[in-house]
């Protein structure tokens, strides 16, 4: 691997850098080639030092071993291509001792000339033998009516190149040049080379390569290990990923120690009121719910703020757990709040809270974007003087006017939709309040730590009695008509269902068109079924009317875009077909699927997938497969045949994505 040909421009002597030796902490603007404008762009994106710069890792790697043909070259094209070097000619320039070098390159499609008006460095051309395969990297220009390269970078071999995320006009190629230059400069100074954020003992134990070795390798991939690099699992990547987690864990650990230094007040009791509330519910809490409540209670008495994530499938009854936590706070004269992502959900929680808690002396209030100004003033006043025990609402809770007298519990529901800053802002409204987040999305432990900070986790594994798990299947598009037949059978049994369309290319218009077209088609094909259409462009009142009519069984099947969000509750609906399921995120699927399985009837969810053609959708399909299998309680035979089916499609790759 060579470190001195990072630049396609010729230089007198690349080893004699004009810049003073760089250090890792040197500001990027001192890197040669970074002017004030570029410096500003870098700074804006958080790249301030040489270390920041060399730690910009390639997004992926590209195998440039096959590539463009000479006859297809276009003016101004920046290329990296393979060709055969035919000859190197030096042409004297008049009487001077200077020469022009003219290099003829050729491939199966034609020839092209490269001109060098100066020799990049002594012996530059001696490297090449006639008919040698080389790589030329440069820009195609027009010289006296013909396409040529001037001062391209000539490399001896084909290679695998790193691909960087382009940013504000900084191309991947430019990143590569910049990073490689900075790296070579910084490595020239051997004093720098002892730097390594991982302690030696850790490195040895985990058998990891050193910092500079790893950094160098990610920017100069080994062409013989292309696939390892492509999958970001080279020893260098392993080392850098390890480092990131190691530092994160250390950071989180110290943060946790910090949290343990914060104090929460001692509480008198959680006994009587809690018991009364639980006893008055129209159902018995599940063991999962009781365990979660016990975990929370144990946190409360520790004397430090709680930091807990409750994860349980949609419908497992997380809301009740939050309510009981709020009751425990009320019992000690502290306030609580619950923040949720949508108005529908806020209203639903509010109604339930009134239903279950108001009879026990809790004062509950609702705050959303819809709350009128006059109501707000009154609400803020009551909140500030402590008359409200539990405030439920949307993002509106984050407003500056929302001031509590004694906020001690912050609950965030379906919290993956809120950002770190929003959570922090809500927490800041209390003095070290307890913090509870609730989600239906199964989040791996390491990820939850990364995304949500250090949280203790409680899992609720069971659903309230009488509910059977939703039978979920992932199938390909060609089974759509079977899915529809199955739906029809359910409708004939008196059930209702949903067909959901994804957001296509983030465009509500296309989205709507798909749903509308399908709605019209289905109406003609199945005239006996009563179809309804629900989409985002409808007025809120229209949406509500349609939903209510659906609830009242005036329609059998609701064709919908993704607007049926959390909160829609139609127990008689037991089947959902999700089209192009591979385009949804896992949490969204979870949310959607939670619209069924709400009543006594066995419920079904069919994930219909388009054929996977590219890597990304392939990945998502196999992921979906895992997702379905994860919750599948169905016939194992069925699963097997599906697997074979999918495998076959993934292997043949013939099918176009039907979207
Ligand atoms: P999620 O965990 O998805 O937030 P919810 O808290 O919205 O679930 O609960 C779903 C439904 O189940 C609500 O109608 C709720 O009243 C009901 N529910 C909660 N706990 C129980 C229980 N132990 N037994 C029966 N129904 C329950
Ligand atoms: Mg919920």
XYZ file of C-alpha atoms and ligand atoms in Angstrom:
687
model
C 0.000 0.000 0.000
C 1.475 3.298 -0.970
C 0.844 6.495 0.852
C 2.238 9.019 -1.509
C -0.039 8.865 -4.473
C -3.143 10.269 -2.867
C -3.233 13.165 -5.240
C -3.748 13.052 -8.955
C -2.035 16.367 -9.370
C 1.657 16.128 -10.064
C 4.054 17.140 -7.407
C 7.739 17.675 -7.469
C 8.395 15.424 -4.566
C 5.482 14.015 -2.707
C 7.567 12.934 0.207
C 8.668 16.424 0.914
C 5.425 17.821 2.341
C 5.202 21.556 2.484
C 2.849 21.561 5.440
C 4.253 21.352 8.943
C 3.773 17.910 10.504
C 0.184 17.321 11.444
C -1.022 15.997 14.738
C -4.317 14.338 15.468
C -5.573 17.405 17.243
C -4.471 19.848 14.537
C -7.398 21.862 13.199
C -8.490 20.683 9.751
C -7.908 24.035 8.142
C -4.177 23.426 8.472
C -4.440 20.366 6.270
C -3.145 21.230 2.852
C -6.002 21.538 0.398
C -8.543 22.616 2.984
C -9.309 26.244 2.320
C -11.542 28.467 4.437
C -14.681 27.480 2.504
C -14.082 23.766 2.860
C -12.967 24.288 6.434
C -16.292 25.874 7.201
C -18.276 23.049 5.642
C -16.250 20.535 7.605
C -16.661 22.443 10.855
C -20.393 22.679 10.279
C -20.488 18.912 10.019
C -18.503 18.413 13.167
C -15.173 17.723 11.506
C -12.785 19.998 13.307
C -9.540 18.142 13.743
C -7.346 15.836 11.740
C -8.610 13.031 13.942
C -12.208 13.848 13.014
C -11.195 13.781 9.384
C -9.404 10.458 9.353
C -12.267 8.970 11.348
C -14.693 9.564 8.514
C -15.134 5.981 7.508
C -16.123 4.745 4.093
C -19.806 4.009 3.804
C -19.007 1.062 1.578
C -16.409 -0.232 -0.840
C -16.563 -0.491 -4.541
C -14.883 -3.029 -6.690
C -13.549 -1.047 -9.586
C -11.998 -4.022 -11.252
C -14.609 -4.014 -13.908
C -15.611 -0.684 -15.277
C -16.009 1.831 -18.019
C -14.880 1.350 -21.597
C -12.806 3.911 -23.454
C -15.311 4.347 -26.229
C -17.994 5.270 -23.697
C -15.993 8.048 -22.075
C -17.644 11.445 -22.018
C -16.243 14.926 -21.730
C -15.716 16.056 -18.126
C -16.340 12.592 -16.806
C -14.393 11.721 -13.705
C -13.421 8.106 -14.036
C -11.408 5.354 -12.595
C -10.947 2.718 -15.234
C -8.881 -0.190 -16.297
C -6.799 -0.035 -19.469
C -3.681 -1.421 -21.037
C -0.673 0.832 -21.303
C 0.631 0.636 -24.869
C 3.506 3.053 -24.846
C 5.139 5.992 -23.121
C 6.546 8.618 -25.447
C 8.549 11.625 -24.398
C 8.383 14.594 -26.709
C 11.030 17.327 -26.273
C 9.616 20.820 -25.963
C 11.514 22.897 -28.470
C 15.084 23.541 -27.415
C 14.456 23.404 -23.700
C 15.271 20.372 -21.645
C 11.578 19.982 -20.798
C 9.516 17.216 -22.235
C 5.907 16.280 -22.625
C 4.996 12.716 -21.862
C 2.329 11.098 -23.972
C 0.959 7.792 -22.778
C -1.241 5.697 -24.986
C -3.835 3.555 -23.281
C -6.076 1.010 -24.842
C -8.842 -1.395 -24.081
C -11.030 -3.641 -26.203
C -13.097 -0.644 -27.271
C -10.464 1.879 -28.301
C -7.536 4.104 -27.372
C -6.988 7.290 -25.409
C -3.972 9.473 -24.687
C -2.748 10.789 -21.379
C -0.546 13.859 -21.330
C 1.882 14.925 -18.673
C 3.429 18.341 -19.040
C 5.605 17.759 -16.030
C 6.844 14.502 -14.605
C 5.097 13.902 -11.307
C 8.333 12.688 -9.849
C 11.550 11.246 -11.070
C 11.085 7.729 -12.338
C 7.271 8.032 -12.416
C 7.023 6.332 -15.787
C 9.735 3.777 -15.170
C 7.237 1.761 -13.222
C 5.320 0.799 -16.316
C 6.067 -1.796 -18.904
C 4.363 -1.832 -22.305
C 1.115 -3.787 -22.384
C 0.822 -3.663 -18.673
C -2.662 -3.427 -17.200
C -3.059 -0.267 -15.224
C -5.743 1.859 -13.720
C -6.222 5.442 -14.767
C -8.028 7.838 -12.491
C -8.811 11.300 -13.763
C -11.050 13.644 -15.646
C -11.780 13.348 -19.336
C -10.952 16.590 -21.144
C -11.115 17.894 -24.668
C -7.720 18.708 -26.121
C -7.745 20.056 -29.632
C -10.850 18.175 -30.529
C -10.094 14.870 -28.968
C -10.714 13.323 -25.590
C -7.661 12.907 -23.390
C -6.555 12.703 -19.801
C -4.127 15.314 -18.525
C -2.147 14.419 -15.463
C -4.329 11.526 -14.466
C -3.354 9.259 -11.652
C -1.837 6.107 -13.100
C -1.905 3.154 -10.785
C -0.297 -0.175 -11.277
C -3.217 -2.273 -10.256
C -6.891 -2.597 -10.214
C -8.284 -1.960 -6.834
C -11.083 -1.775 -4.448
C -11.852 1.773 -3.473
C -13.519 3.205 -0.408
C -16.772 5.092 -0.975
C -17.504 8.029 1.290
C -20.806 9.738 1.893
C -20.928 12.790 -0.300
C -21.613 15.982 1.541
C -22.171 19.531 0.370
C -20.264 19.128 -2.841
C -17.485 17.030 -1.373
C -17.396 13.997 -3.623
C -16.339 10.585 -2.454
C -13.164 10.959 -4.485
C -12.400 14.264 -2.827
C -12.916 12.756 0.607
C -10.578 9.969 -0.304
C -7.859 12.361 -1.380
C -8.312 14.573 1.619
C -8.390 11.791 4.150
C -5.503 9.880 2.639
C -3.403 13.007 2.541
C -4.132 13.908 6.149
C -3.486 10.347 7.211
C -0.157 10.087 5.434
C 0.940 13.390 6.925
C -0.085 12.508 10.415
C 1.603 9.108 10.184
C 4.858 10.674 9.071
C 5.253 11.981 12.544
C 6.119 8.817 14.433
C 5.299 10.466 17.766
C 1.657 10.299 16.733
C 1.725 6.586 16.186
C 1.588 5.619 19.820
C -1.950 6.974 20.058
C -4.659 4.440 20.776
C -7.912 5.079 22.658
C -8.148 1.399 23.578
C -5.910 0.347 26.444
C -3.320 -2.196 25.424
C -4.693 -4.797 27.814
C -8.151 -4.550 26.259
C -6.687 -4.723 22.782
C -4.699 -7.805 23.576
C -7.556 -9.537 25.294
C -9.904 -8.939 22.378
C -7.142 -9.549 19.834
C -7.598 -6.242 18.121
C -5.306 -4.384 15.830
C -3.935 -0.938 16.722
C -5.613 2.376 16.020
C -3.502 3.541 13.096
C -3.398 0.122 11.553
C -7.175 0.005 11.593
C -7.637 3.534 10.323
C -5.163 2.951 7.540
C -6.856 -0.259 6.461
C -10.359 1.153 6.258
C -9.141 3.901 3.951
C -6.876 1.604 1.949
C -8.898 -1.582 1.582
C -7.103 -4.784 0.741
C -8.327 -5.716 -2.712
C -8.007 -9.397 -1.958
C -10.488 -9.106 0.865
C -13.157 -7.172 -0.942
C -16.112 -9.028 0.540
C -14.790 -8.660 4.073
C -14.567 -4.944 3.567
C -17.896 -4.759 1.841
C -19.554 -6.314 4.862
C -17.560 -4.074 7.172
C -16.120 -7.050 8.993
C -12.429 -6.774 8.259
C -10.123 -6.863 11.294
C -9.925 -3.086 10.967
C -13.684 -2.708 11.110
C -13.928 -5.132 13.970
C -11.461 -3.082 15.916
C -13.167 0.258 15.185
C -16.633 -1.051 15.984
C -15.340 -2.553 19.192
C -13.788 0.779 20.084
C -17.058 2.581 19.576
C -18.956 0.224 21.835
C -16.193 0.158 24.391
C -16.144 3.923 24.666
C -19.929 4.068 24.705
C -20.206 1.520 27.473
C -17.574 3.299 29.507
C -19.408 6.541 28.979
C -22.762 5.046 29.912
C -21.293 3.431 32.966
C -19.935 6.732 34.176
C -23.265 8.334 33.384
C -25.024 5.716 35.427
C -22.713 6.449 38.317
C -23.672 10.084 37.860
C -27.362 9.220 37.903
C -26.847 7.340 41.111
C -25.495 10.517 42.622
C -28.749 12.322 41.851
C -31.301 12.008 44.564
C -35.004 11.502 44.533
C -37.045 12.195 47.636
C -37.979 9.508 50.138
C -41.598 8.470 49.780
C -44.096 7.877 52.553
C -45.840 4.963 50.969
C -47.128 3.340 47.830
C -49.584 1.088 49.543
C -53.210 1.988 50.025
C -54.088 4.019 46.965
C -52.255 1.678 44.627
C -54.116 -1.306 46.041
C -57.459 0.463 45.757
C -56.869 1.447 42.131
C -55.724 -2.007 41.090
C -58.649 -3.576 42.924
C -61.169 -1.384 41.163
C -60.058 -2.238 37.619
C -62.550 -4.198 35.520
C -59.892 -6.865 34.947
C -56.995 -8.473 36.742
C -53.546 -7.250 35.908
C -51.379 -9.821 34.201
C -48.247 -11.125 35.871
C -46.223 -9.165 33.358
C -47.936 -5.960 34.388
C -47.533 -6.748 38.089
C -43.829 -7.479 37.607
C -43.358 -4.201 35.802
C -45.114 -2.362 38.618
C -42.918 -4.142 41.158
C -39.773 -3.139 39.227
C -40.906 0.451 39.203
C -41.732 0.426 42.882
C -38.299 -0.982 43.660
C -36.736 1.807 41.599
C -38.750 4.446 43.423
C -37.445 3.474 46.829
C -33.798 3.421 45.781
C -33.447 7.131 46.356
C -32.131 7.779 42.822
C -34.055 8.587 39.664
C -35.456 5.585 37.861
C -34.389 5.095 34.255
C -36.456 2.246 32.893
C -37.700 0.922 29.582
C -40.814 -1.227 29.459
C -41.067 -3.279 26.353
C -44.108 -5.345 25.570
C -46.133 -6.176 22.530
C -49.001 -3.970 21.459
C -51.980 -4.660 23.677
C -50.060 -6.070 26.633
C -51.300 -3.203 28.785
C -48.346 -0.886 29.260
C -50.595 2.127 29.787
C -52.008 0.663 32.974
C -48.487 0.201 34.319
C -47.786 3.878 33.714
C -51.075 4.802 35.369
C -50.224 2.814 38.478
C -46.793 4.477 38.596
C -48.556 7.850 38.485
C -50.839 6.706 41.289
C -47.798 5.868 43.414
C -46.482 9.388 42.838
C -49.847 10.950 43.651
C -49.908 9.033 46.893
C -46.840 11.037 47.846
C -48.107 14.313 46.428
C -45.975 14.386 43.335
C -47.030 15.073 39.764
C -46.590 12.851 36.696
C -46.842 13.321 32.973
C -47.226 10.998 30.007
C -46.101 12.110 26.571
C -47.375 10.249 23.502
C -46.732 10.777 19.792
C -50.249 11.421 18.493
C -53.382 13.290 19.494
C -55.582 10.226 19.070
C -53.419 8.318 21.494
C -53.322 11.199 23.984
C -57.104 11.432 23.925
C -57.488 7.710 24.363
C -55.108 7.635 27.331
C -56.870 10.622 28.809
C -60.276 8.919 28.602
C -58.873 5.757 30.153
C -57.133 7.654 32.925
C -60.362 9.452 33.799
C -62.115 6.123 33.697
C -59.731 4.253 35.970
C -58.189 6.952 38.160
C -60.483 9.940 38.573
C -62.662 8.053 41.056
C -59.609 7.716 43.310
C -58.955 11.415 43.664
C -56.467 11.931 40.850
C -56.889 15.072 38.800
C -56.034 14.426 35.183
C -55.562 16.895 32.351
C -55.046 16.666 28.607
C -52.784 18.951 26.586
C -52.419 18.678 22.824
C -52.081 21.031 19.892
C -55.873 21.196 19.869
C -56.232 22.551 23.398
C -57.713 26.058 23.192
C -55.838 29.099 24.455
C -58.346 29.820 27.214
C -58.194 26.243 28.459
C -54.421 26.340 28.319
C -54.129 29.326 30.623
C -56.287 27.639 33.188
C -54.434 24.364 32.789
C -51.001 25.936 33.175
C -52.104 27.666 36.346
C -53.457 24.509 37.898
C -50.348 22.631 36.841
C -48.032 25.192 38.397
C -49.803 25.210 41.705
C -49.992 21.458 41.911
C -53.697 20.868 41.347
C -53.099 18.530 38.434
C -51.700 15.119 39.325
C -51.323 13.615 35.897
C -50.854 15.506 32.659
C -51.277 13.564 29.431
C -50.389 15.028 26.063
C -48.401 15.252 22.888
C -45.310 17.332 22.022
C -47.306 20.214 23.445
C -45.961 19.120 26.844
C -42.554 20.412 25.799
C -43.712 24.011 25.511
C -42.068 26.471 27.841
C -45.394 27.422 29.426
C -45.748 23.931 30.794
C -44.422 24.321 34.316
C -45.037 21.800 37.070
C -45.055 22.348 40.777
C -43.451 19.034 41.595
C -42.949 16.787 38.573
C -41.505 13.502 39.713
C -42.377 11.024 36.984
C -41.947 11.412 33.246
C -43.452 8.695 31.058
C -42.827 8.534 27.358
C -45.055 6.216 25.392
C -44.065 4.677 22.049
C -40.951 6.638 22.647
C -38.950 5.664 19.610
C -40.617 8.592 17.920
C -39.137 11.145 20.254
C -35.602 12.397 20.056
C -33.013 12.687 22.781
C -33.490 16.431 23.078
C -37.213 16.128 23.524
C -36.793 13.590 26.269
C -34.192 15.757 27.969
C -36.438 18.790 27.711
C -39.333 17.041 29.382
C -37.093 15.662 32.106
C -35.782 19.137 32.798
C -39.260 20.180 33.906
C -38.771 18.269 37.118
C -35.915 18.016 39.605
C -34.324 14.657 38.746
C -37.670 13.025 37.970
C -38.106 9.312 37.452
C -38.084 8.357 33.834
C -40.122 5.600 32.247
C -40.252 4.813 28.561
C -42.635 2.367 26.977
C -42.341 0.751 23.607
C -43.755 -2.147 21.629
C -40.670 -2.416 19.467
C -38.341 -5.229 20.397
C -35.051 -3.451 20.789
C -31.855 -5.383 21.283
C -30.227 -4.503 24.558
C -27.110 -2.982 23.045
C -29.163 -0.851 20.723
C -31.445 0.380 23.455
C -28.362 1.452 25.346
C -27.021 3.249 22.344
C -30.174 4.996 21.348
C -31.794 5.639 24.657
C -28.947 5.924 27.076
C -28.530 3.488 29.866
C -31.909 2.064 30.709
C -32.949 -0.806 32.867
C -35.342 -2.976 30.954
C -38.552 -4.724 31.963
C -40.165 -7.055 29.486
C -43.869 -7.778 29.519
C -44.155 -11.081 27.768
C -47.809 -11.929 28.077
C -50.998 -10.501 26.715
C -54.132 -10.196 28.859
C -56.023 -13.482 28.947
C -58.397 -14.373 26.176
C -56.232 -12.944 23.446
C -54.470 -15.241 21.087
C -51.323 -14.134 19.333
C -51.858 -12.678 15.902
C -50.946 -15.283 13.353
C -48.491 -13.565 11.083
C -47.281 -14.723 7.696
C -44.924 -13.221 5.197
C -45.665 -14.101 1.583
C -44.684 -12.816 -1.811
C -46.878 -10.732 -4.062
C -48.034 -13.714 -6.106
C -50.062 -14.898 -3.124
C -52.069 -11.702 -2.948
C -55.177 -13.280 -4.448
C -55.061 -16.072 -1.860
C -54.735 -13.437 0.820
C -57.810 -11.675 -0.537
C -59.774 -14.923 -0.680
C -58.863 -15.579 2.901
C -60.055 -12.095 3.817
C -63.294 -12.721 2.002
C -63.857 -15.868 4.047
C -63.358 -13.911 7.233
C -65.820 -11.270 6.076
C -68.340 -13.991 5.316
C -67.954 -15.080 8.935
C -68.890 -11.552 9.979
C -65.361 -10.272 10.605
C -63.797 -7.071 9.332
C -60.328 -6.262 8.067
C -57.753 -3.780 6.835
C -55.616 -3.528 3.726
C -52.731 -1.154 4.254
C -50.497 0.496 1.680
C -47.086 1.870 2.484
C -45.859 5.321 1.861
C -44.330 5.027 -1.568
C -41.202 7.098 -2.025
C -42.325 9.375 0.766
C -44.924 10.764 -1.548
C -48.405 10.979 -0.214
C -49.704 11.503 -3.713
C -48.504 8.204 -5.157
C -49.426 6.607 -1.907
C -52.951 7.856 -2.269
C -53.108 6.864 -5.912
C -52.133 3.299 -5.120
C -54.643 2.961 -2.335
C -57.387 4.624 -4.383
C -56.736 2.550 -7.492
C -56.664 -0.639 -5.484
C -59.828 0.383 -3.693
C -61.653 0.881 -7.012
C -60.327 -2.389 -8.389
C -61.334 -4.351 -5.324
C -64.814 -2.844 -5.339
C -65.369 -4.190 -8.847
C -63.787 -7.534 -8.171
C -65.612 -8.182 -4.915
C -68.882 -6.285 -5.214
C -70.470 -8.097 -2.285
C -67.916 -6.767 0.154
C -68.551 -3.299 1.551
C -65.331 -1.371 1.040
C -64.213 1.879 2.632
C -61.206 4.060 1.869
C -59.175 6.016 4.383
C -56.254 8.259 3.529
C -54.215 11.173 4.767
C -55.713 13.740 2.427
C -59.151 13.391 4.006
C -60.334 16.011 6.473
C -60.133 14.960 10.112
C -63.928 14.945 10.332
C -64.186 12.741 7.232
C -61.625 10.367 8.673
C -63.488 10.196 11.928
C -66.789 9.546 10.134
C -65.274 6.739 8.101
C -63.675 5.219 11.173
C -66.894 5.408 13.133
C -68.856 3.836 10.295
C -66.268 1.064 10.139
C -66.537 0.587 13.881
C -70.334 0.356 13.516
C -69.864 -2.417 10.967
C -71.178 -0.382 8.058
C -68.081 -1.464 6.102
C -66.311 -4.792 5.908
C -62.853 -3.841 4.774
C -60.986 -0.618 5.172
C -58.448 0.124 2.469
C -56.020 2.552 3.948
C -52.747 4.353 3.642
C -50.678 4.384 6.807
C -53.055 6.809 8.498
C -54.609 4.134 10.673
C -52.295 4.847 13.492
C -52.057 3.890 17.078
C -55.342 4.120 18.840
C -57.735 2.738 16.271
C -59.748 0.172 18.144
C -62.180 -2.117 16.311
C -62.325 -5.455 18.119
C -64.327 -7.132 15.338
C -61.529 -6.490 12.841
C -59.355 -9.596 12.881
C -57.413 -9.545 9.648
C -54.880 -7.191 8.200
C -53.110 -7.399 4.879
C -50.068 -5.177 4.579
C -48.930 -4.560 1.032
C -45.257 -4.069 0.299
C -44.466 -4.963 3.838
C -40.758 -4.847 3.033
C -41.014 -1.076 2.878
C -42.120 -0.686 6.464
C -39.927 -0.430 9.475
C -40.291 -2.994 12.184
C -41.855 -0.640 14.678
C -44.349 0.564 12.111
C -45.339 -3.023 11.318
C -45.792 -3.631 14.970
C -48.021 -0.609 15.317
C -50.087 -1.499 12.306
C -50.450 -5.105 13.255
C -51.665 -4.018 16.655
C -54.928 -2.860 15.023
C -56.036 -6.474 14.913
C -56.057 -8.995 17.735
C -58.156 -6.705 19.878
C -61.179 -8.889 20.278
C -62.151 -12.455 21.002
C -61.576 -13.660 17.422
C -58.445 -15.306 16.194
C -56.526 -12.670 14.266
C -54.320 -12.727 11.214
C -51.749 -10.500 9.646
C -50.429 -11.159 6.166
C -47.283 -9.360 5.133
C -47.230 -9.208 1.360
C -43.801 -8.532 -0.041
C -42.616 -7.390 -3.423
C -39.874 -9.507 -4.925
C -36.486 -8.504 -3.719
C -34.092 -7.437 -6.388
C -31.496 -5.291 -4.725
C -29.424 -5.967 -1.639
C -31.381 -3.660 0.532
C -34.807 -5.060 -0.142
C -33.391 -8.555 0.012
C -32.143 -7.792 3.441
C -35.475 -6.396 4.480
C -37.325 -9.392 3.148
C -35.190 -11.799 5.086
C -35.613 -9.580 8.077
C -39.358 -9.651 7.608
C -39.143 -13.377 7.376
C -37.457 -13.441 10.741
C -40.010 -11.063 12.104
C -42.883 -13.217 10.972
C -41.218 -16.379 12.219
C -40.594 -14.717 15.510
C -44.276 -14.290 16.207
C -45.458 -17.248 14.237
C -47.251 -19.890 16.181
C -48.629 -21.476 13.088
C -48.151 -24.733 11.321
C -44.429 -25.421 10.926
C -45.088 -27.112 7.590
C -46.390 -23.883 6.246
C -43.352 -22.064 7.394
C -41.077 -24.515 5.697
C -42.775 -24.235 2.365
C -42.703 -20.462 2.608
C -39.020 -20.569 3.334
C -38.316 -22.682 0.310
C -40.432 -20.392 -1.771
C -38.617 -17.312 -0.622
C -35.241 -18.912 -1.031
C -36.046 -19.780 -4.569
C -37.018 -16.233 -5.359
C -34.003 -14.772 -3.728
C -31.796 -17.077 -5.685
C -33.285 -16.518 -9.076
C -33.527 -12.749 -8.615
C -35.352 -12.623 -11.891
C -38.367 -10.754 -10.734
C -38.676 -7.066 -10.862
C -39.900 -5.421 -7.732
C -43.565 -5.113 -8.419
C -43.718 -1.637 -6.908
P -50.225 -1.264 25.057
O -49.298 -2.100 25.829
O -50.209 -1.576 23.616
O -50.032 0.202 25.321
P -52.752 -0.790 26.255
O -52.205 -0.294 27.529
O -53.269 0.218 25.300
O -51.677 -1.665 25.536
O -53.831 -1.897 26.550
C -54.607 -2.464 25.524
C -55.979 -2.778 25.993
O -55.948 -3.823 26.938
C -56.669 -1.608 26.670
O -57.985 -1.559 26.204
C -56.594 -1.964 28.133
O -57.669 -1.409 28.853
C -56.662 -3.470 28.112
N -55.992 -4.120 29.236
C -54.866 -3.710 29.858
N -54.503 -4.571 30.819
C -55.429 -5.561 30.812
C -55.618 -6.758 31.587
N -54.765 -7.089 32.554
N -56.671 -7.518 31.290
C -57.526 -7.196 30.301
N -57.417 -6.092 29.544
C -56.367 -5.263 29.789
Mg -49.592 1.814 24.179
